[in-house]
XYZ file of C-alpha atoms in Angstrom:
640
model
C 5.838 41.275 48.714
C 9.616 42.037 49.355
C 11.836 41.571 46.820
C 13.836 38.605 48.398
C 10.199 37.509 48.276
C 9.674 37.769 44.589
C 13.114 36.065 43.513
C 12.067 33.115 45.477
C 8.754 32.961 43.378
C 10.616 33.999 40.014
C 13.149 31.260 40.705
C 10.011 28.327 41.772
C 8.110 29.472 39.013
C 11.789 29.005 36.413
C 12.202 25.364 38.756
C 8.762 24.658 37.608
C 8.933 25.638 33.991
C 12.394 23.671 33.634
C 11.107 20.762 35.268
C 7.969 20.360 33.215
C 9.827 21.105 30.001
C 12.468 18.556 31.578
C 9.395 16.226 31.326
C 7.744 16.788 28.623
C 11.565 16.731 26.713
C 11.925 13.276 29.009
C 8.360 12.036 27.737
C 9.266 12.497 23.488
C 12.630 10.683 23.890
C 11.760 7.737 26.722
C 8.694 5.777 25.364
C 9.226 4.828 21.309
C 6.766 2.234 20.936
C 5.752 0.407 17.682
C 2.970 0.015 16.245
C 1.640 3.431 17.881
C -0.341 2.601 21.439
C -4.015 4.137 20.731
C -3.059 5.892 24.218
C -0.503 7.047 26.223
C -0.339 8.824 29.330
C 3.498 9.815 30.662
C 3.906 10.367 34.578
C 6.908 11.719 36.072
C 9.122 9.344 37.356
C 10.132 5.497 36.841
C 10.353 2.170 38.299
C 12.969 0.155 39.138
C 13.191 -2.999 38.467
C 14.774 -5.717 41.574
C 17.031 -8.535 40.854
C 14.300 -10.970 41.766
C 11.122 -10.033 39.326
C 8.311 -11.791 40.764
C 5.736 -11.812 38.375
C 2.108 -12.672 39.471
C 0.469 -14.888 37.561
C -2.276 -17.691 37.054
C -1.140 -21.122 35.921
C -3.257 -21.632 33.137
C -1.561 -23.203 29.945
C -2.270 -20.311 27.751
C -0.072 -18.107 30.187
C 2.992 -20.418 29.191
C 4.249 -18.342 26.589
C 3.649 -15.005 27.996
C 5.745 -16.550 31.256
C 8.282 -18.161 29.127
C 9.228 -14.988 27.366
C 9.541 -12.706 30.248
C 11.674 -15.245 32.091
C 13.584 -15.506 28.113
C 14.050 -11.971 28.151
C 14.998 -10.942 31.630
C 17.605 -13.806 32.020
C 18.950 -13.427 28.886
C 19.614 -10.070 28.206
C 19.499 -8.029 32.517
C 20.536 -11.478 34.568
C 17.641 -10.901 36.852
C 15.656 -14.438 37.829
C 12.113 -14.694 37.557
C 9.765 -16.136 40.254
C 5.729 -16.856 39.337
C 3.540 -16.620 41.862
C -0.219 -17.053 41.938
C -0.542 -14.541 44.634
C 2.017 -11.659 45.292
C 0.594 -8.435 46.265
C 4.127 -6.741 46.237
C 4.700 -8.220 42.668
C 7.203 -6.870 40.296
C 4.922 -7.816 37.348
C 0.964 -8.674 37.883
C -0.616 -10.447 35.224
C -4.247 -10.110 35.184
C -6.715 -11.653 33.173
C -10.600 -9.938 33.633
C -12.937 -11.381 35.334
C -15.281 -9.592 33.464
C -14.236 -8.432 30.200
C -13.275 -4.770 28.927
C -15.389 -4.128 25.783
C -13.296 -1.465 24.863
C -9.795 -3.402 24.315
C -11.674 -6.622 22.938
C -9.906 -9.759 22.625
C -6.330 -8.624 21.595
C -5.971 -5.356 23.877
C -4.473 -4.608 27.177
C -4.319 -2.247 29.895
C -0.583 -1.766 30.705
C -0.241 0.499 33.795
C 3.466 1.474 35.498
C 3.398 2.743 38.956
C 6.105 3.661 41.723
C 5.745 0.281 43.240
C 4.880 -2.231 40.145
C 3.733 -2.958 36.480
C 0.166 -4.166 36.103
C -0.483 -5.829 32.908
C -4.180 -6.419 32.130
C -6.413 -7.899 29.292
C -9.550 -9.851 28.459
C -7.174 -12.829 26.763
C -3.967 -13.922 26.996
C -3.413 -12.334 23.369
C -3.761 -9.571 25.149
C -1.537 -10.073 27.861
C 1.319 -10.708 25.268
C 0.999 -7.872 23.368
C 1.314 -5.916 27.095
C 4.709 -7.573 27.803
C 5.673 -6.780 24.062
C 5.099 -3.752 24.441
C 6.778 -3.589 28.309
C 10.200 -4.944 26.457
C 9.824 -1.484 24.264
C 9.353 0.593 27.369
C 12.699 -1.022 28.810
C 16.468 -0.330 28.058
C 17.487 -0.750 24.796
C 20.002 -3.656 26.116
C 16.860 -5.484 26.837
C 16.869 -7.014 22.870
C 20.423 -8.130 23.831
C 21.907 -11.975 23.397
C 23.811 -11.795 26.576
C 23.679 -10.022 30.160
C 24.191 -6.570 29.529
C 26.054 -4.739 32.303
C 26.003 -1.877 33.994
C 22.202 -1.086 33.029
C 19.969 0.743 35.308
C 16.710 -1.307 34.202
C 14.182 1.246 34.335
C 10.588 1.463 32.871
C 8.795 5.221 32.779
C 5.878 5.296 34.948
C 2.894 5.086 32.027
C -0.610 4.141 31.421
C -1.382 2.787 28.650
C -4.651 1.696 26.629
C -3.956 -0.295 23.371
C -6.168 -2.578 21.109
C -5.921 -2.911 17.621
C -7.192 -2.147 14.633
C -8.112 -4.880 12.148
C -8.307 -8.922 13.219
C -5.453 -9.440 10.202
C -2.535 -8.079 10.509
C 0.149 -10.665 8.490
C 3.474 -10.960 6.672
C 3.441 -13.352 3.751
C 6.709 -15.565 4.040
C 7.376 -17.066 0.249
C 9.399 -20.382 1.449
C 9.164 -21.668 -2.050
C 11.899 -19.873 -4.288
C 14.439 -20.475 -1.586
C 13.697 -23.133 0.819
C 13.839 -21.640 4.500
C 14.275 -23.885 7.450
C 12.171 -24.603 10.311
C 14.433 -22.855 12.611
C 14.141 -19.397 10.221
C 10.472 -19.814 10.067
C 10.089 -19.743 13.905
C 12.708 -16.572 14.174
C 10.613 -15.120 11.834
C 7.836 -15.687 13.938
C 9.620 -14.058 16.517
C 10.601 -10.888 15.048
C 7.146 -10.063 13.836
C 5.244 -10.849 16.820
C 7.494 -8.206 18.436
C 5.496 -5.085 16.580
C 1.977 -7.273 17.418
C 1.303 -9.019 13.830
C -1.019 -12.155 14.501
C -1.201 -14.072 10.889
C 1.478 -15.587 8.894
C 1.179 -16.345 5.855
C 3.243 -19.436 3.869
C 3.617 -19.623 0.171
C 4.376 -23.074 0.302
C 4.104 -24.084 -3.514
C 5.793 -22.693 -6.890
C 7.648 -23.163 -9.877
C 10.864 -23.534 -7.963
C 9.557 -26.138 -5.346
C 7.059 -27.718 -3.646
C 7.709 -27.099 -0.105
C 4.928 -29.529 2.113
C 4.507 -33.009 2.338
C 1.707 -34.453 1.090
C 1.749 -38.326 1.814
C -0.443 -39.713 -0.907
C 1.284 -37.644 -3.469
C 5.110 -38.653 -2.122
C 6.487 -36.887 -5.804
C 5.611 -33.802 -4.527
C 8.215 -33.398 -2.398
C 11.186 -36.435 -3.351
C 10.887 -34.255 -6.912
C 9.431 -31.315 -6.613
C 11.146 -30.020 -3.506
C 14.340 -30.006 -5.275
C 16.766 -28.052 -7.992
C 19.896 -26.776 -9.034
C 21.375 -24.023 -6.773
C 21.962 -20.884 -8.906
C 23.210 -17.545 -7.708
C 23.253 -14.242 -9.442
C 20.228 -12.459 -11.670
C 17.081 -14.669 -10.806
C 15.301 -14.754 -13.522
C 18.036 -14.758 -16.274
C 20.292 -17.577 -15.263
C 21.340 -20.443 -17.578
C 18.990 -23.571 -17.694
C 20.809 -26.540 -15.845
C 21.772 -29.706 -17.860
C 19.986 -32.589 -18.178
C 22.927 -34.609 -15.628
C 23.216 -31.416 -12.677
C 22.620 -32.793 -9.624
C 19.501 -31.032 -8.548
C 19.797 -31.068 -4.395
C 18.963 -28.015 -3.656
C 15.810 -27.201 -1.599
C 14.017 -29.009 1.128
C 10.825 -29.095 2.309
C 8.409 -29.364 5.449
C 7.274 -32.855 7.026
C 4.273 -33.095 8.382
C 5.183 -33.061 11.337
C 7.440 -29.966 11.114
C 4.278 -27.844 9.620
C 2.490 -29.558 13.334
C 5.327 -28.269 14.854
C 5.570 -24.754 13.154
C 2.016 -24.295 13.589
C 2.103 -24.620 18.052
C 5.301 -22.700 17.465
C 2.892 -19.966 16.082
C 0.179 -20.402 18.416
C 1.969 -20.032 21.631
C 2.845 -16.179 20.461
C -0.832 -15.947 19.262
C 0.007 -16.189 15.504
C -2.409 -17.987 13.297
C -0.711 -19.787 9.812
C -2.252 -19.355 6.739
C -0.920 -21.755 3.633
C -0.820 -20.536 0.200
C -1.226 -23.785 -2.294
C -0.597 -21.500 -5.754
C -2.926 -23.102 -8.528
C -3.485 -23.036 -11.595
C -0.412 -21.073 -12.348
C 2.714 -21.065 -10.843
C 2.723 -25.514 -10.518
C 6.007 -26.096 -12.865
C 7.516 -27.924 -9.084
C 3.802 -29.774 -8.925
C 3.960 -30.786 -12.665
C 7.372 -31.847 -12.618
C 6.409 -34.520 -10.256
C 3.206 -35.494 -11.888
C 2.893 -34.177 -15.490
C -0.261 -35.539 -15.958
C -1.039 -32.270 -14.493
C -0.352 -30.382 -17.413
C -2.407 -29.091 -20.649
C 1.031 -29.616 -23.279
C 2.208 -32.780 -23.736
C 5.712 -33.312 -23.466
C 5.476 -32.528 -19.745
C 7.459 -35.121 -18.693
C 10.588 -33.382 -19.254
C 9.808 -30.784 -17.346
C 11.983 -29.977 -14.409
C 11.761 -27.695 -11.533
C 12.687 -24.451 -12.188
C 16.163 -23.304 -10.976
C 15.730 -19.927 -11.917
C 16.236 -20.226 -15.773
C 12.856 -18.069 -17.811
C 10.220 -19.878 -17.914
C 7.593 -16.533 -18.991
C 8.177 -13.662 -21.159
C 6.380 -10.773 -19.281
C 7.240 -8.475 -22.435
C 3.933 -9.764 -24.051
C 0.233 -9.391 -23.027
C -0.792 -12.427 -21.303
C 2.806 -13.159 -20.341
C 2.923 -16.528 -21.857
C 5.047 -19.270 -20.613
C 7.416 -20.671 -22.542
C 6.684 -24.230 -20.892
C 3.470 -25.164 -19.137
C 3.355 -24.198 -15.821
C -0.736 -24.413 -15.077
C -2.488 -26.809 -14.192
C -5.042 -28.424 -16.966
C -8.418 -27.216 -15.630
C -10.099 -29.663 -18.159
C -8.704 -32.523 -16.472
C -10.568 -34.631 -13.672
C -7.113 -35.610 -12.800
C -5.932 -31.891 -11.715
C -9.594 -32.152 -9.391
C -8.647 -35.406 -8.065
C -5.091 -33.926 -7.113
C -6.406 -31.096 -5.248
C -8.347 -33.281 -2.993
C -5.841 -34.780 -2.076
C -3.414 -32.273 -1.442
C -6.144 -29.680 0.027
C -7.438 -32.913 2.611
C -4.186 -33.631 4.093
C -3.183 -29.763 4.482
C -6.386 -28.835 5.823
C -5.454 -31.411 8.704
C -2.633 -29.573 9.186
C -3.726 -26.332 9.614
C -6.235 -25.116 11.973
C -6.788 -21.489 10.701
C -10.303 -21.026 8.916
C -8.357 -19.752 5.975
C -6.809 -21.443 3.034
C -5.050 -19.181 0.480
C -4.976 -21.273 -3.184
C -3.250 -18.629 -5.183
C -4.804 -17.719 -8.327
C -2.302 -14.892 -9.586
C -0.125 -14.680 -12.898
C -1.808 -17.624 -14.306
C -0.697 -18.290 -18.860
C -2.743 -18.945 -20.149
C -1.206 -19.863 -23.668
C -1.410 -23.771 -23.788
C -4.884 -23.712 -22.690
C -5.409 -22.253 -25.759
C -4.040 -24.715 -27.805
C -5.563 -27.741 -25.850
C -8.458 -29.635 -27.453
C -9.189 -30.379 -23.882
C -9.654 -26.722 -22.755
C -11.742 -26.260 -26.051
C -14.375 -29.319 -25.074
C -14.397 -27.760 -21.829
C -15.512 -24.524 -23.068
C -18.462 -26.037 -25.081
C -19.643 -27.923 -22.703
C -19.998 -25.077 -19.647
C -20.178 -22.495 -22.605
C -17.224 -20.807 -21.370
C -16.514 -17.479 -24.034
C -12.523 -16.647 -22.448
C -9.645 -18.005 -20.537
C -11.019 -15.548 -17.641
C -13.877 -17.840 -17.367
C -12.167 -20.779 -17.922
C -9.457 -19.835 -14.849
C -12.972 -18.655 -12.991
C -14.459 -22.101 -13.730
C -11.431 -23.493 -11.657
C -10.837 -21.695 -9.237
C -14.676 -22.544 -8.499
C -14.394 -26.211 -8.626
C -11.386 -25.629 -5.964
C -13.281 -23.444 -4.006
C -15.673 -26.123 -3.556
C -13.494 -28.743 -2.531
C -11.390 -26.316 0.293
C -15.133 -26.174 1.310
C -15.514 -29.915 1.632
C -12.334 -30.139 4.020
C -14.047 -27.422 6.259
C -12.126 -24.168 5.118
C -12.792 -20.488 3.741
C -11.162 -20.136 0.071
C -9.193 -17.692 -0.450
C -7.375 -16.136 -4.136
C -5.189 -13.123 -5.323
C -7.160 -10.860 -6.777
C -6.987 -12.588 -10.609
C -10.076 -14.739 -9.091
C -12.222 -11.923 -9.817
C -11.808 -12.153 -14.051
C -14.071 -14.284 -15.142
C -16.361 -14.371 -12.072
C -15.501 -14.654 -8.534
C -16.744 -17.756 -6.490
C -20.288 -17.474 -4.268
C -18.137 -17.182 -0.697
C -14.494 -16.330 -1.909
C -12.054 -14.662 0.415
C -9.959 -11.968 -1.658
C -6.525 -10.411 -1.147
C -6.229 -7.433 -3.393
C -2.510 -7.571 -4.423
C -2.248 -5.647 -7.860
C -3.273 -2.021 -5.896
C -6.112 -2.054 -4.364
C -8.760 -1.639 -7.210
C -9.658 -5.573 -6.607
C -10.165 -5.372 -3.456
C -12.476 -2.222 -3.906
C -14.405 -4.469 -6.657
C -15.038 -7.381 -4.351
C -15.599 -5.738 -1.255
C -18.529 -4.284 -3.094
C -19.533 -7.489 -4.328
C -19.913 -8.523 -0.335
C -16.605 -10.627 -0.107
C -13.872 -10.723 2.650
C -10.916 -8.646 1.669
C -6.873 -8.306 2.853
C -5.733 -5.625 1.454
C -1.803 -6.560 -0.059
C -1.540 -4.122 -2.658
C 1.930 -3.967 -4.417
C 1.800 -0.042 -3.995
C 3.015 -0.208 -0.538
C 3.069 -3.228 1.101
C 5.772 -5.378 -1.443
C 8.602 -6.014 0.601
C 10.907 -8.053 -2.459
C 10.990 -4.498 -3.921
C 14.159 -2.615 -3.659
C 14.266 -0.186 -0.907
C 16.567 2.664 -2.365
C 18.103 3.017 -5.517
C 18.520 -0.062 -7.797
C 22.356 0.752 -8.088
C 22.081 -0.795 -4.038
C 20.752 -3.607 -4.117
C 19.263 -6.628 -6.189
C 17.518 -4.835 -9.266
C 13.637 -5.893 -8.710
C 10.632 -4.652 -10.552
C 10.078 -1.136 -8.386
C 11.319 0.389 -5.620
C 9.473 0.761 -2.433
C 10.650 3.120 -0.056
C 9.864 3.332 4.020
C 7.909 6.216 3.246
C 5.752 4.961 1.158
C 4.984 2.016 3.180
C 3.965 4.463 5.650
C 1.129 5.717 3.862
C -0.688 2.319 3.640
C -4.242 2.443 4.185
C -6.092 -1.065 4.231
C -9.847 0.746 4.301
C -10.494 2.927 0.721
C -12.704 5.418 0.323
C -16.574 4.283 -0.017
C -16.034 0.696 1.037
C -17.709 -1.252 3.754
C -14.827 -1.161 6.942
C -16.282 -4.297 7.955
C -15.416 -6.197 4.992
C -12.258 -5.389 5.152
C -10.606 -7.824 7.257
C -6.762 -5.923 7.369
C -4.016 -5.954 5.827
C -0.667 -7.835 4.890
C 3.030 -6.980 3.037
C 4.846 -9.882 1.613
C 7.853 -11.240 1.021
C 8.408 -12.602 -2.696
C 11.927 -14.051 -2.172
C 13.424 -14.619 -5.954
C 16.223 -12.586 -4.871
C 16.387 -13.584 -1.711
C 18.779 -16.410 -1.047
C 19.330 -16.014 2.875
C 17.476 -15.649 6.053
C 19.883 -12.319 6.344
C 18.799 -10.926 3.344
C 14.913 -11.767 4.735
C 15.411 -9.815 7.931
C 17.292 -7.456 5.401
C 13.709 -6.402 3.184
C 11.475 -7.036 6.093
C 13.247 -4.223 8.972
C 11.918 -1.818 8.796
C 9.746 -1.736 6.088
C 7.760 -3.576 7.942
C 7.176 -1.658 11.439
C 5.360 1.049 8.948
C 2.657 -1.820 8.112
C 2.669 -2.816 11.819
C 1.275 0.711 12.735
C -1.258 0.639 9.753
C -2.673 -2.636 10.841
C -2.723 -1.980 14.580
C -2.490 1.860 15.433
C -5.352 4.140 15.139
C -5.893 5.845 11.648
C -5.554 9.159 13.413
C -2.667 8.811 15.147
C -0.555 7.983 12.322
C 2.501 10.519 11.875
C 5.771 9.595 9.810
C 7.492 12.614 11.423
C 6.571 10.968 14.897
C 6.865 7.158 13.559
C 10.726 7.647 12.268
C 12.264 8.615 15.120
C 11.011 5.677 16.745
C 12.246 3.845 13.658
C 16.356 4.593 14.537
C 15.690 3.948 18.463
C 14.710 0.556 17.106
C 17.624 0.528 14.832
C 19.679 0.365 18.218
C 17.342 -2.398 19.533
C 17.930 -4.630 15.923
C 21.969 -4.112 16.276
C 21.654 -5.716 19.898
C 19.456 -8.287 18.904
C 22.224 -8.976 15.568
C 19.155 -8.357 13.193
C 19.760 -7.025 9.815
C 18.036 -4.371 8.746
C 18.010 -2.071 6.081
C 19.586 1.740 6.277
C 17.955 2.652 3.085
C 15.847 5.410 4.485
C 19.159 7.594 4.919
C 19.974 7.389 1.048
C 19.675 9.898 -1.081
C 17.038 9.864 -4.362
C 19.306 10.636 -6.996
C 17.576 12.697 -10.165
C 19.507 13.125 -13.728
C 19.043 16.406 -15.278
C 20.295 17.171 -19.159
C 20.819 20.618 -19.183
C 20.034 23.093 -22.170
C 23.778 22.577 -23.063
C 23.926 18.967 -22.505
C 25.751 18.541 -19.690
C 24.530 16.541 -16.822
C 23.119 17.530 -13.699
C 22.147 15.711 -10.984
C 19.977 16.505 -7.477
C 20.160 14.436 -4.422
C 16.563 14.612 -2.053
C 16.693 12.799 1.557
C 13.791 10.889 2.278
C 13.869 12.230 5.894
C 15.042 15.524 7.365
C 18.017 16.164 9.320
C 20.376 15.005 6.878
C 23.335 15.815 5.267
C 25.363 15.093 2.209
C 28.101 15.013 1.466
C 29.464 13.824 -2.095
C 32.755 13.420 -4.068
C 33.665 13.080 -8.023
C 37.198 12.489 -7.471
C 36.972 8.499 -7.193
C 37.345 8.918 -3.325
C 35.551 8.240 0.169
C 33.230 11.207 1.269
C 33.183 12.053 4.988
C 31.977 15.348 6.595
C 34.510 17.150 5.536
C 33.913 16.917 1.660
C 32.147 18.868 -0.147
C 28.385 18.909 1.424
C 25.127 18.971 -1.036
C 23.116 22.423 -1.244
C 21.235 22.435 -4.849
C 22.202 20.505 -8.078
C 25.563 19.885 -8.996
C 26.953 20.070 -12.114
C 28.923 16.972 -13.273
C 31.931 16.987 -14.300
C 33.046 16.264 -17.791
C 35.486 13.731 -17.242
C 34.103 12.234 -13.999
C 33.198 8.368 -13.849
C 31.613 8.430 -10.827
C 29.504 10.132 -7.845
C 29.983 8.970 -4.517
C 27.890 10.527 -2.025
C 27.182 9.854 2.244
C 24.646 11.067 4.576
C 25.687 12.425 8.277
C 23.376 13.423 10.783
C 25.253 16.361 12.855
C 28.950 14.606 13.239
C 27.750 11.057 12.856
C 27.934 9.169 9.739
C 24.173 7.533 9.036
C 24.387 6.090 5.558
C 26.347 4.085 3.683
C 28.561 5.453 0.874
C 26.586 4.998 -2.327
C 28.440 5.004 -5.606
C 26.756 6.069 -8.639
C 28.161 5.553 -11.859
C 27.789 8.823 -14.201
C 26.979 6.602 -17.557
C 24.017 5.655 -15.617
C 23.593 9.172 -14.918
C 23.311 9.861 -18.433
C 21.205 6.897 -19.215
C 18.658 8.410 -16.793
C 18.746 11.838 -18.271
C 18.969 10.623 -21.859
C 19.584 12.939 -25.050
C-alpha cells in the first residue's frame, strides 16, 4: 500500500470514528424520555415530519382520545393539520392495534418504531397506543409542549425502536381537593400533566376537616355546610379561629354530575379515579353538617375548620381538641355511611374505594359511655380495636355496594379486615406487615413519595413537617425486600395541600418530584440511574416553561450545614444535590452572580454579618435562585 493509499484509510477510518462518536454523542442528548423506556434502540438519522400528518387509524371509539390529542398537539403547538385515514400505506403516523396480542408488552405497552419513511405505533390496547404517542411528543422538539405555533422548527423525530411496558398496574398521584377546594377545570389539567409521564390512577381525597367536597343527595348538609369556610391565608395550622358572624364562603364542591364528568375526563386518557371518603377521623366538615355524628356532645357548634388547631400533635395520641371522629358506637354513623358509600359507589366505576383510616383521636371515645358499652359488648380491650371494629363494619358495607375497601395503613392496629386493600403511608413497615398477612398493598410511604413536603430548605418555601428532596424521591422502591411482588400492586406520592392554596403552587410540589415516581412505577428496576434520570429532568424543565407549568428549581439549591467551631464562631458548608454546579455566595447584604466569591470548602462567617446569600451557575448560566439565609438561623442550627 502507497502512502497516498494509507492517508485515505487513516482519514476513512478518523471519518468513521467521528461519525460514530458524532452518534453516539447525538444518541445521549436527542431522546430524554420519562419514565425510562424498558428499551431503546438509536439509528442514525431522523424523520421529517410533512405539513399534512396523515395518521392511519381505525375508527373505533376508544381511538378518540389518542386521535384527539395528536390532532391537539400538532395544531396547536407545529400548525401542521391532521388527516385520519383507515387505510394509508404512505402514512405519517400508523396506529396499529394487534390482531393477535404481544404477551410481552401486555395491556399497557407499545411497540413504537421510527423509520426513514414513517412512525409505526403499535400495542395490544389502546392504553397502549397512548402511552406510544406520549412518548412520540417526548421524542419531538421541545416547542412541541408549546400553547401556540412555534416557528421556524424543523419537526424532527430520531429514527428509534422502542419496546416499553410497565411495571406495576398502579401507578397514581393522590390529589387532596379537600383543604383547598380545586375546580373541575384544575382537576382535568391535572389529569393532563400526569398522564404525560404514563400514571394511570388518580386518586381524590374528597372529604376532611376543612370540607366536604362531593355531593351526596340524601345527605344535602354535606355539601350546603360542609363544603364551606372562612378563607385564611398564612401559617395553616396556626391561624386565628373565625367568629361566630364571618361569612364562611369559601370552598366548593363537586356535583354529581361534575364527578360523571371528571371521571370520562379520566377515562379517555386511560386514568382510573379512586375516591378517598376519610372516616373515622378527619370528619370535623361531615360533623359540622350532621353532629349526630359525633361521640362529645356539644357538636352542634362545631364548624368547619378554616385552618384554626383543632389537634395537638405534641402529645401521644394527638388528641383533638374538638371531636373530629366519627362515633363508632352509633348505628347512626353506620346508617350514614350507607348512604354516602351507595351514591359514590354509583359514581365511580374503579373496583377501589379508599375510606381513609389515618390520624384518627381517639380522646372522646374515651370518655363516651357509648364507646364503653360498645367495648363490653364485642369485648373490645383498646381504641385500636375499637377503630378496627369500624373500619370492619365499613368494610362490609363498601362490600355491599360492589367495591374493594381500601385504608391507610392505621387499619392494621387493632386487626385488619378479612379482604382489606392497604396503602402503606407511614414508611413502608405497614405495608411489609400486610403484604405478609396476604393483602393488596400501594406502597405511599412518607419517606419518599410526600409531595406537601418542602423540597429544599425550609427558609424557601412554606415550612412543612420534612423536607423531601428530588433525590430522594428517586430512590423509591414500591417492592421491599422478602415480600410477595405480586401483592404489591404499585405505588403512589400524594399531594396533602394545607399549604397549598393554588393550582400554581400544585404544579409547583408536583414537577418534578414527581417524574422520579413516574420512573419507579413504570421503568424497569434495573434501569434506574439518577445520574442518567436528571439530565432528562432540565430537558423537561424546557418542555414545562413552554407549556407555562410551574415547577420547582429546588434541585439546584444548595444544603446548607451550621458548624460551631471550637472557638465559637460559626461555620457553614454548602453541598449541591447534583454535580456540575457552582456557588457562588455573598455576606455583604448584596446579589451574588458569577463573579462573587465562588464556594470551595466551609466558610467562616463573619462576625457582624446578618445574612448569607448564595446562587448556583452551571458554566456561565445562572440555574438557581438566590437563596437568602439569615445567620441567627445559622446559629440556631449550630446551637451552643
Amino acid at each position: 500500500m502507497n502512502l497516498l493509499s494509507m492517508k485515505k484509510l487513516s482519514l476513512l477510518v478518523f471519518s468513521c470514528f467521528i461519525g460514530s462518536l458524532s452518534f453516539a454523542q447525538q444518541t445521549a442528548t436527542d431522546i430524554a424520555i420519562i419514565p425510562e423506556p424498558v428499551k431503546t434502540t438509536r439509528h442514525p438519522g431522523q424523520f421529517t415530519l410533512p405539513k399534512i400528518v396523515v395518521v392511519q387509524s381505525s375508527s373505533q371509539p376508544e381511538m378518540t382520545p389518542i386521535l384527539d390529542l395528536l390532532k391537539k398537539k400538532f395544531s396547536t403547538a407545529a400548525g401542521k393539520t391532521v388527516s385520519v385515514k383507515a387505510v394509508a400505506p404512505a402514512a405519517t403516523i400508523k396506529l396499529v392495534l394487534n390482531k393477535t396480542a404481544n404477551a410481552v408488552i401486555g395491556k399497557e405497552g407499545y411497540l413504537l418504531s421510527v423509520k426513514p419513511k414513517g412512525i409505526t405505533i403499535s400495542a395490544n390496547e389502546p392504553a397502549g397506543l397512548y402511552y406510544g404517542v406520549q412518548t412520540l411528543m417526548q421524542l419531538l422538539p421541545k416547542e412541541i409542549e408549546g400553547l401556540e405555533v412555534a416557528r421556524n422548527v424543523n419537526w424532527t423525530v430520531p429514527e428509534v425502536d422502542i419496546t416499553d411496558y410497565p411495571r406495576f398496574e398502579w401507578r397514581g398521584l393522590m390529589f387532596d381537593v379537600s383543604r383547598h377546594f380545586f375546580t373541575k377545570q384544575e382537576v382535568k389539567h391535572f389529569i393532563d400533566d400526569m398522564v404525560k409521564y404514563k400514571f394511570n390512577l388518580l386518586h381524590m381525597h374528597l372529604t376532611d376537616d376543612e370540607g366536604w367536597r362531593i355531593e351526596i343527595k340524601s345527605l344535602p348538609r354535606l355539601t350546603t355546610v360542609g363544603a364551606y369556610n372562612a378563607k385564611r391565608e398564612g401559617a395553616f395550622g396556626d391561624f386565628i379561629p373565625p367568629p361566630a358572624d364571618e361569612p364562611r364562603t369559601y370552598g366548593g364542591f363537586y356535583t354529581q354530575d361534575d364527578i360523571r364528568e371528571l371521571v370520562k375526563y379520566a377515562k379517555d386518557r386511560f386514568v382510573d379515579v379512586m375516591p378517598e371518603v376519610d372516616v373515622p377521623g378527619h370528619s370535623l366538615a361531615a360533623i359540622a353538617a350532621y353532629p349526630q355524628l359525633a361521640t362529645a356532645p356539644g357538636a352542634d357548634q362545631y364548624k368547619v375548620r378554616s385552618g384554626e388547631k383543632i389537634m395537638d400533635w405534641s402529645k401521644p395520641g394527638h388528641p383533638a381538641l374538638v371531636d373530629n371522629s366519627l362515633n363508632p358506637a352509633s348505628e347512626y354513623t353506620y346508617e350514614f355511611l350507607d348512604k354516602v358509600v351507595g351514591e359514590i359507589a354509583e359514581l365511580f366505576p374503579f373496583a377501589y374505594m379508599h375510606m381513609g383510616g389515618d390520624e384518627c383521636a381517639k380522646n372522646f371515645w374515651e370518655q363516651s359511655d357509648q364507646v364503653k358499652a360498645l367495648m363490653a359488648k364485642e369485648n373490645l380491650k383498646t381504641m385500636e380495636e375499637v377503630q378496627s371494629y369500624f373500619e370492619k363494619r365499613v368494610e362490609k358495607i363498601v362490600e355491599s355496594k360492589g367495591k374493594k375497601f381500601m385504608g391507610w395503613d392505621e387499619i392494621l392496629e387493632g386487626g385488619i379486615g378479612p379482604n382489606a386493600a392497604l396503602m402503606s403511608w407511614r414508611g413502608i413497615k405497614g405495608g411489609i406487615e400486610a403484604a405478609k398477612m396476604g393483602h393488596e398493598v400501594v406502597m405511599s410511604p412518607t419517606t419518599y413519595v410526600y409531595l406537601d413536603y418542602m423540597q429544599s430548605d425550609k427558609i424557601t418555601e412554606p415550612p412543612v413537617y420534612a423536607t423531601l428532596r428530588l433525590s430522594k424521591t428517586y430512590e423509591f422502591e414500591p417492592v421491599p425486600d422478602g415480600v410477595d411482588a405480586k401483592l404489591i400492586k404499585g405505588g403512589q406520592a400524594n399531594l396533602w395541600t394545607e399549604q397549598v392554596y393554588n393550582f400554581r403552587q400544585v404544579e409547583y410540589m408536583i414537577w418534578p418530584r414527581a417524574l422520579a415516581v413516574s420512573e419507579s412505577v413504570w421503568s424497569p428496576k434495573a434501569k434506574k440511574d439518577f445520574t442518567v434520570f436528571f439530565p432528562k429532568v432540565e430537558k423537561q424543565f424546557a418542555r414545562f416553561d413552554l407549556s407555562e407549568t410551574k415547577y420547582s428549581p429546588s434541585v439546584y439549591d444548595p444544603t446548607f450545614k451550621a458548624i460551631r467551631n471550637a472557638d465559637k464562631s460559626l461555620g457553614v458548608t454548602l453541598t449541591p444535590e447534583v454535580p456540575g454546579l457552582d456557588i457562588y455566595y455573598s455576606f455583604d447584604n448584596s446579589q451574588p452572580d458569577r463573579f462573587y466569591p465562588k464556594y470551595t470548602s466551609t466558610l467562616l462567617v463573619p462576625i457582624d454579618a446578618t445574612q448569607l446569600k448564595v446562587v448556583t451557575y452551571k458554566g456561565k448560566k445562572q440555574v438557581g435562585r438566590i437563596l437568602i439565609m439569615p445567620v441567627a438561623e445559622l446559629n440556631k442550627r449550630a446551637g451552643n
